[in-house]
Short mmCIF file of C-alpha atoms and ligand atoms in Angstrom, two decimals:
data_model
loop_
_atom_site.label_atom_id
_atom_site.label_comp_id
_atom_site.label_asym_id
_atom_site.label_seq_id
_atom_site.Cartn_x
_atom_site.Cartn_y
_atom_site.Cartn_z
CA MET A 223 13.53 -8.47 9.67
CA TYR A 224 15.34 -5.50 8.40
CA THR A 225 15.55 -2.22 9.94
CA ILE A 226 15.85 0.42 6.84
CA PHE A 227 15.98 3.85 6.78
CA ASP A 228 15.54 5.17 3.05
CA SER A 229 17.39 8.51 3.52
CA HIS A 230 16.26 9.71 -0.14
CA ALA A 231 13.04 9.05 -1.77
CA HIS A 232 10.42 10.59 -4.16
CA TYR A 233 6.99 8.87 -3.23
CA ASN A 234 5.33 12.10 -4.43
CA ASP A 235 6.48 10.97 -8.00
CA ARG A 236 3.81 10.25 -10.65
CA ARG A 237 5.19 6.99 -11.26
CA PHE A 238 3.51 6.11 -7.74
CA ASP A 239 0.24 7.67 -8.79
CA GLU A 240 -1.52 4.47 -9.32
CA ASP A 241 -0.61 2.49 -6.08
CA ARG A 242 0.88 5.23 -3.65
CA GLU A 243 -1.45 4.09 -0.80
CA THR A 244 -0.76 0.29 -1.37
CA VAL A 245 3.14 0.94 -1.36
CA LEU A 246 3.31 2.94 1.49
CA GLN A 247 1.20 0.78 3.36
CA THR A 248 3.33 -2.40 2.46
CA LEU A 249 6.92 -0.67 3.04
CA PRO A 250 6.67 -1.10 6.97
CA THR A 251 5.88 -4.71 6.72
CA GLN A 252 8.91 -5.12 4.51
CA GLY A 253 11.31 -3.50 7.54
CA VAL A 254 11.16 -0.05 6.46
CA THR A 255 11.46 2.04 9.32
CA ALA A 256 11.89 5.46 7.98
CA VAL A 257 11.85 7.27 4.80
CA LEU A 258 13.06 10.90 4.06
CA ASN A 259 10.64 11.81 1.19
CA CYS A 260 12.45 14.79 -0.92
CA GLY A 261 11.08 17.84 -2.52
CA THR A 262 12.36 19.23 -5.64
CA THR A 263 10.08 22.38 -6.04
CA LEU A 264 8.35 24.30 -3.57
CA ASP A 265 4.90 22.65 -4.31
CA SER A 266 6.34 19.40 -4.22
CA SER A 267 8.03 20.24 -0.99
CA GLU A 268 4.37 21.10 0.41
CA ILE A 269 3.33 17.92 -0.66
CA CYS A 270 6.21 15.99 0.94
CA LEU A 271 5.11 17.76 4.21
CA ARG A 272 1.30 16.60 3.66
CA MET A 273 2.66 13.28 2.86
CA ALA A 274 4.41 13.17 6.32
CA GLU A 275 1.53 14.51 8.11
CA GLN A 276 -0.33 11.36 6.88
CA TRP A 277 2.28 8.37 7.25
CA ASP A 278 4.11 8.15 10.63
CA TYR A 279 7.31 6.73 9.07
CA LEU A 280 7.65 9.48 6.40
CA TYR A 281 9.82 12.57 6.90
CA ALA A 282 10.16 15.41 4.51
CA ALA A 283 12.93 17.50 3.04
CA CYS A 284 12.20 20.79 1.41
CA GLY A 285 13.94 22.44 -0.99
CA VAL A 286 14.50 23.47 -4.86
CA HIS A 287 16.35 20.92 -6.94
CA PRO A 288 19.03 22.45 -9.46
CA HIS A 289 16.91 21.49 -12.42
CA GLU A 290 13.77 23.62 -10.91
CA ALA A 291 16.46 26.67 -9.97
CA GLN A 292 15.43 29.02 -12.65
CA GLN A 293 11.63 28.15 -12.28
CA GLU A 294 11.72 28.83 -8.46
CA ALA A 295 14.35 31.45 -7.97
CA ASP A 296 11.60 34.25 -7.53
CA LYS A 297 10.05 32.27 -4.72
CA ILE A 298 12.72 30.77 -2.87
CA GLU A 299 11.90 33.16 0.13
CA ILE A 300 8.86 30.74 0.95
CA LEU A 301 11.31 27.98 1.82
CA PRO A 302 11.95 29.15 5.31
CA SER A 303 8.43 29.03 6.36
CA LEU A 304 8.14 25.33 5.01
CA LEU A 305 11.09 24.41 7.08
CA LYS A 306 9.14 25.16 10.63
CA HIS A 307 6.94 21.94 9.78
CA PRO A 308 7.59 19.70 12.81
CA LYS A 309 8.20 16.71 10.31
CA CYS A 310 10.54 18.65 7.83
CA VAL A 311 14.01 17.51 8.86
CA ALA A 312 16.35 18.65 6.05
CA VAL A 313 16.87 21.29 3.52
CA GLY A 314 16.69 19.13 0.14
CA GLU A 315 17.12 18.46 -2.42
CA ILE A 316 19.47 21.28 -3.33
CA GLY A 317 22.70 21.62 -5.34
CA LEU A 318 24.04 21.61 -8.87
CA ASP A 319 23.49 19.49 -12.01
CA TYR A 320 25.90 20.53 -15.07
CA HIS A 321 24.90 17.13 -16.87
CA TYR A 322 21.44 18.15 -17.71
CA ASP A 323 21.80 21.91 -17.38
CA PHE A 324 18.05 22.48 -17.25
CA SER A 325 18.68 25.78 -15.31
CA PRO A 326 21.68 28.18 -16.12
CA ARG A 327 24.49 27.60 -14.08
CA ASP A 328 24.91 30.93 -12.66
CA ILE A 329 21.29 30.56 -11.45
CA GLN A 330 21.76 26.93 -9.98
CA GLN A 331 24.40 28.42 -8.08
CA GLN A 332 22.77 31.36 -6.76
CA VAL A 333 19.46 29.35 -5.69
CA PHE A 334 22.08 26.61 -4.03
CA GLU A 335 24.16 29.06 -2.13
CA ARG A 336 20.66 30.77 -1.04
CA GLN A 337 19.51 27.52 0.35
CA LEU A 338 22.82 26.73 2.10
CA GLN A 339 22.33 29.96 4.04
CA ILE A 340 18.64 29.14 4.76
CA ALA A 341 19.63 25.68 5.97
CA LYS A 342 22.24 27.25 8.39
CA GLU A 343 19.76 29.99 9.63
CA ALA A 344 17.10 27.22 10.07
CA ASP A 345 19.95 24.83 11.77
CA LEU A 346 18.88 21.80 9.28
CA PRO A 347 21.02 19.57 7.49
CA VAL A 348 21.16 19.59 3.79
CA ILE A 349 20.56 16.83 1.07
CA ILE A 350 23.23 17.60 -1.60
CA HIS A 351 22.58 16.67 -5.51
CA ASP A 352 25.97 17.00 -7.29
CA ARG A 353 26.10 15.80 -10.89
CA GLU A 354 29.05 16.53 -12.82
CA ALA A 355 29.58 19.83 -10.70
CA HIS A 356 32.05 18.45 -8.38
CA GLU A 357 34.53 21.42 -8.18
CA ASP A 358 31.58 23.97 -7.70
CA THR A 359 29.60 21.89 -5.19
CA MET A 360 32.92 21.21 -3.04
CA ARG A 361 33.82 25.01 -3.32
CA LEU A 362 30.37 25.95 -1.77
CA LEU A 363 30.18 23.10 0.81
CA LYS A 364 33.86 24.22 2.01
CA GLN A 365 32.53 27.77 2.34
CA TYR A 366 29.38 27.02 4.33
CA LYS A 367 30.18 24.02 6.06
CA PRO A 368 26.63 22.61 6.37
CA LYS A 369 25.52 19.28 8.17
CA GLY A 370 24.34 16.91 5.69
CA VAL A 371 24.92 14.38 3.03
CA VAL A 372 25.76 14.30 -0.51
CA HIS A 373 23.15 11.99 -1.95
CA CYS A 374 23.69 9.26 -4.62
CA PHE A 375 27.27 10.20 -4.38
CA SER A 376 29.09 9.86 -8.01
CA GLY A 377 32.26 11.50 -7.25
CA SER A 378 35.72 9.99 -6.86
CA ALA A 379 37.23 8.32 -3.82
CA GLU A 380 39.09 11.44 -3.35
CA MET A 381 36.05 13.57 -3.29
CA ALA A 382 34.63 11.42 -1.00
CA LYS A 383 37.42 11.62 1.48
CA GLU A 384 36.93 15.55 1.17
CA VAL A 385 33.28 15.13 1.88
CA VAL A 386 33.97 13.40 5.04
CA LYS A 387 36.71 15.60 6.01
CA LEU A 388 33.87 18.36 6.28
CA GLY A 389 31.82 15.99 8.69
CA MET A 390 29.25 15.36 6.08
CA TYR A 391 27.69 11.88 5.14
CA VAL A 392 27.79 10.41 2.04
CA GLY A 393 24.70 8.48 0.54
CA PHE A 394 24.84 5.43 -1.83
CA GLY A 395 22.12 3.57 -3.46
CA GLY A 396 21.29 1.43 -6.64
CA ALA A 397 24.44 2.65 -8.71
CA LEU A 398 26.46 0.38 -6.07
CA THR A 399 25.01 -2.62 -7.77
CA PHE A 400 25.23 -1.68 -11.42
CA LYS A 401 27.54 -3.40 -13.54
CA GLY A 402 31.01 -1.61 -14.06
CA ALA A 403 30.23 0.26 -11.00
CA LYS A 404 33.95 0.71 -9.82
CA LYS A 405 33.94 4.51 -9.11
CA PRO A 406 31.13 4.29 -6.31
CA LEU A 407 32.54 1.07 -4.99
CA GLU A 408 35.74 2.84 -4.47
CA ALA A 409 34.20 5.93 -2.97
CA ALA A 410 32.25 3.66 -0.44
CA ALA A 411 35.17 2.03 0.83
CA VAL A 412 36.93 5.21 1.86
CA VAL A 413 33.73 6.49 3.95
CA PRO A 414 33.83 5.48 7.43
CA ARG A 415 31.07 3.52 8.75
CA GLU A 416 29.41 6.33 10.68
CA LEU A 417 29.09 8.47 7.79
CA LEU A 418 27.71 6.29 5.44
CA LEU A 419 23.83 6.48 4.46
CA THR A 420 21.67 4.17 2.51
CA GLU A 421 18.91 5.43 0.02
CA THR A 422 17.02 4.64 -3.08
CA ASP A 423 16.27 7.75 -4.79
CA CYS A 424 13.15 6.08 -5.89
CA PRO A 425 11.31 5.76 -8.14
CA TYR A 426 14.91 6.04 -9.91
CA MET A 427 17.86 3.81 -9.55
CA ALA A 428 16.50 0.47 -8.64
CA PRO A 429 19.47 -1.83 -7.76
CA VAL A 430 20.27 -5.00 -9.73
CA PRO A 431 18.15 -7.16 -10.35
CA HIS A 432 15.38 -4.49 -10.81
CA ARG A 433 17.39 -2.07 -12.76
CA GLY A 434 15.32 0.05 -15.27
CA LYS A 435 12.08 -0.82 -13.25
CA ARG A 436 10.44 1.48 -10.67
CA CYS A 437 12.22 1.43 -7.34
CA ASP A 438 10.99 1.40 -3.78
CA SER A 439 12.52 1.46 -0.45
CA SER A 440 12.14 -2.27 0.26
CA MET A 441 15.05 -2.85 -2.39
CA ILE A 442 17.53 -1.13 -0.12
CA PRO A 443 19.00 -4.61 1.14
CA LEU A 444 20.29 -5.34 -2.48
CA SER A 445 22.44 -2.02 -2.17
CA ALA A 446 23.44 -2.62 1.58
CA ALA A 447 24.69 -6.08 0.57
CA VAL A 448 27.51 -4.46 -1.74
CA ILE A 449 28.37 -2.36 1.60
CA ALA A 450 28.27 -5.49 3.48
CA GLU A 451 30.80 -6.98 1.32
CA ILE A 452 33.25 -3.88 1.79
CA TRP A 453 32.74 -3.89 5.60
CA ASN A 454 32.91 -7.76 5.87
CA CYS A 455 29.68 -7.78 7.87
CA THR A 456 25.92 -8.81 7.35
CA VAL A 457 23.48 -6.68 5.52
CA GLU A 458 21.55 -6.65 8.93
CA GLU A 459 24.58 -4.78 10.49
CA VAL A 460 24.98 -2.50 7.41
CA LEU A 461 21.16 -1.62 7.81
CA GLU A 462 21.38 -1.04 11.77
CA ILE A 463 24.48 1.02 11.46
CA THR A 464 23.01 3.28 8.67
CA THR A 465 20.02 3.68 10.40
CA GLN A 466 21.53 5.04 13.58
CA ASN A 467 23.64 7.20 11.27
CA ALA A 468 20.58 8.51 9.56
CA LYS A 469 18.75 9.09 12.87
CA ARG A 470 21.95 10.93 14.39
CA LEU A 471 21.91 13.45 11.16
CA PHE A 472 18.05 14.06 10.62
CA PHE A 473 16.76 13.33 14.23
CA ALA A 474 19.80 14.70 16.20
CA GLU A 475 19.62 11.05 18.14
NI1 NI B 206 16.21 12.73 -5.75
#
């Protein structure tokens, strides 16, 4: 039996509306022991908290995604009250996305920076989303030095080295299995074993051979198999190590 810790999921997503209960009931029978369900708006963060109350193995990250920065900027001071919930273990997902630019970059940066401060004040780790914004993301991470993880890592091996130098974790998921995934493989190879986390970002980023379909946490062994090859060990060992890593970061174990 696997020991799966999914450090990044979105089970509140509408793509689970039809069978959410069934999926969440089934995952523990497939070896999923813990899932960090990440909010993207203040409302979805609250939903993640309610889901964490309902399901023992679900935990919540509360925060505003860069896509929603403009829409949520005025309400961001509500966030600290959500972080007091006993099952909120991180601030996320937060960061910068210059690929889609759904919110203006200056507002993205402002909302990201404020959440880095809030996370510091609450003494919680952060879940970082960085898409084509590596330079500004690294500048702010170096300035605030948060605990946390850069999720769905898409940077270079050089950037991965900088992230781990800050003591931060690096999250990898389905992208490791994609054809032509040279960059994430090179990045994963430079991350020390004790700083690597497994994740799905489900319902998105399903690993091969499920690419394009709806993803869930039971698919993590397919991504872990790629890491097992890099580490020259078994998938079970990868899942064991990355579960310990996630517990250290999010549960201070
Ligand atoms: Ni996400």
